Amino acid sequence: MDDLYRNQYRITSSRLAGYDYGQNGAYFVTICTKNRQPYFGSIEAPASNWDAAFLRPTLLGEKATEYWGAIPQFAPFIELDAFILMPDHLHGVLLVDKAEPVDKISAPAYENRFGPQSSNLASVLRGFKSAVTTFARHQQLEFQWQARFHDRVVRSAFELEKIRNYIVTNPSRWEKEYENGEGLYR
């Protein structure tokens, strides 16, 4: 049974097989709260104008945004790009730039090697999620993340622009997509 681990379960990886997530590149990530609980706030639309919709954050939402902005302080090889916090998830683009002369938007297929996992996408997001969780616990706020995260290796400048637009317009689509369950990332 190849699909089981110790004859019980097997969780397949959602990562791009053979790809080194520590190399220079652009990464589109989505991180969700457990059971899509709206811990971060609520979407409001002035006078039902969904084109002007925005997140009214909770204290936890404010801290999550603050901690996202602080990522380059503990991971100086990360540059932040587009970002949006939604009631039950966030989207962000992270640029890994380790001062190597590699185009940040190209995604060559490098073989993944076993070794220290301290300077890659997963370690950065693990630190971010941990900081938000720690804050919530210190404030005695109910909060849990969904396990893992969704990612996409951005392969071109055109794709990056599409992702940026998707992120920026996410609040304006909230009512339609949330109520109807549409959209891959909401």
XYZ file of C-alpha atoms in Angstrom:
186
model
C 0.000 0.000 0.000
C 1.998 2.955 -1.296
C -0.576 5.482 -0.155
C -0.259 4.607 3.530
C 2.342 5.422 6.158
C 2.818 2.653 8.724
C -0.371 1.164 7.312
C -2.366 4.122 8.647
C -2.195 7.266 6.557
C -0.131 9.212 4.106
C -0.339 12.921 3.461
C 0.975 13.727 0.023
C 3.061 16.837 -0.317
C 1.573 19.822 -2.068
C 5.043 21.184 -2.852
C 6.512 21.183 -6.338
C 8.435 17.916 -6.521
C 12.198 18.336 -6.671
C 12.068 22.106 -6.235
C 14.364 23.919 -3.789
C 12.161 26.393 -1.902
C 15.265 28.076 -0.526
C 16.455 29.323 -3.891
C 15.842 32.794 -5.234
C 12.368 33.195 -6.634
C 8.885 34.592 -6.166
C 6.347 32.563 -4.198
C 2.596 33.122 -3.901
C 1.353 31.742 -0.592
C -2.044 31.304 1.014
C -2.381 30.485 4.695
C -5.805 29.645 6.158
C -7.207 29.554 9.650
C -8.471 26.241 10.975
C -11.944 25.472 9.630
C -11.863 28.883 7.918
C -12.819 30.649 11.162
C -12.847 34.463 10.719
C -10.291 35.204 13.440
C -8.746 38.155 11.592
C -11.787 40.401 11.202
C -14.679 41.051 8.854
C -15.032 42.419 5.345
C -16.984 45.645 5.109
C -18.241 47.441 2.028
C -19.235 51.103 2.414
C -22.818 51.567 1.176
C -22.660 48.033 -0.271
C -19.951 49.172 -2.690
C -17.955 45.950 -2.947
C -15.308 47.623 -5.108
C -14.351 49.580 -1.968
C -14.503 46.581 0.382
C -11.883 46.302 3.098
C -11.025 44.210 6.131
C -11.956 45.625 9.530
C -9.330 43.732 11.519
C -9.540 42.290 14.989
C -6.599 42.746 17.348
C -5.291 39.426 16.055
C -5.710 40.614 12.464
C -3.708 43.746 13.239
C -0.918 41.663 14.783
C -0.903 39.197 11.879
C -0.418 42.119 9.485
C 2.305 43.583 11.710
C 4.128 40.249 11.942
C 3.895 39.722 8.180
C 5.546 43.102 7.690
C 8.309 42.089 10.106
C 9.297 38.935 8.191
C 12.378 40.595 6.600
C 13.686 41.427 10.088
C 14.154 37.758 10.971
C 14.624 36.544 7.381
C 16.681 39.270 5.646
C 16.753 37.273 2.409
C 12.971 37.825 2.050
C 11.428 40.798 0.262
C 7.701 41.326 0.727
C 5.490 41.999 -2.265
C 1.681 42.021 -2.504
C -0.233 41.032 0.632
C -3.845 40.919 1.812
C -5.327 39.736 5.069
C -8.854 38.367 4.880
C -11.139 37.209 7.735
C -10.046 33.574 7.515
C -6.895 33.543 5.389
C -4.121 35.611 3.924
C -2.414 35.847 0.565
C 1.090 37.100 0.071
C 3.941 37.136 -2.385
C 7.387 36.556 -0.937
C 10.549 37.152 -2.940
C 13.571 35.136 -1.875
C 16.725 37.096 -2.691
C 19.900 35.606 -1.302
C 22.161 38.107 -3.101
C 22.831 35.682 -5.905
C 22.613 37.036 -9.452
C 19.495 35.052 -10.308
C 16.311 36.561 -11.744
C 13.818 36.562 -8.846
C 10.890 35.727 -11.090
C 12.371 32.779 -12.950
C 11.864 29.351 -11.479
C 14.536 26.945 -12.703
C 14.108 23.355 -11.607
C 16.860 22.681 -9.064
C 17.131 19.391 -7.301
C 16.007 19.572 -3.697
C 18.705 18.463 -1.261
C 18.344 17.231 2.274
C 19.926 19.570 4.788
C 19.275 22.447 7.145
C 15.817 23.887 6.680
C 16.337 27.350 8.118
C 16.523 29.582 5.057
C 13.613 28.508 2.929
C 9.952 29.333 2.411
C 8.644 26.753 4.892
C 10.881 27.964 7.726
C 9.861 31.593 7.157
C 6.150 30.751 7.181
C 6.581 28.471 10.188
C 8.119 31.409 12.084
C 5.307 33.747 11.026
C 2.575 31.292 12.019
C 4.310 30.639 15.325
C 4.516 34.367 16.146
C 0.796 34.888 15.466
C -0.137 31.805 17.491
C 2.076 32.887 20.400
C 0.479 36.337 20.434
C -3.012 34.801 20.424
C -2.144 32.527 23.346
C -0.635 35.373 25.386
C -3.809 37.390 24.790
C -5.974 34.325 25.542
C -7.596 34.602 22.117
C -9.178 31.598 20.475
C -7.086 30.867 17.386
C -5.728 28.025 15.264
C -4.067 27.811 11.873
C -4.932 25.237 9.259
C -2.043 22.800 8.997
C 0.448 23.612 6.237
C -0.004 26.305 3.585
C -0.673 26.600 -0.136
C 2.067 27.861 -2.395
C 2.761 28.526 -6.024
C 6.165 29.138 -7.541
C 5.743 32.263 -9.675
C 7.286 31.587 -13.074
C 7.003 34.881 -14.961
C 6.480 38.622 -14.597
C 3.083 38.225 -16.290
C 2.001 35.621 -13.737
C 3.249 37.849 -10.902
C 1.086 40.735 -12.148
C -1.976 38.471 -12.322
C -1.340 37.311 -8.763
C -0.873 40.880 -7.517
C -4.196 41.850 -9.089
C -5.894 38.810 -7.556
C -4.553 39.757 -4.122
C -5.526 43.433 -4.320
C -9.060 42.679 -5.520
C -9.686 39.853 -3.035
C -11.879 41.905 -0.638
C -14.138 43.062 -3.487
C -14.926 39.423 -4.355
C -15.505 38.346 -0.751
C -19.299 38.452 -0.590
C -19.840 36.591 -3.858
C -17.135 33.995 -3.351
C -17.708 33.452 0.359
C -21.458 33.097 0.077
C -21.276 30.850 -2.980
C -18.114 28.927 -2.074
C -16.484 29.920 -5.351
C -12.833 30.590 -5.980
C -9.747 28.522 -5.366
C -8.283 30.710 -2.649
C -11.254 32.993 -1.927
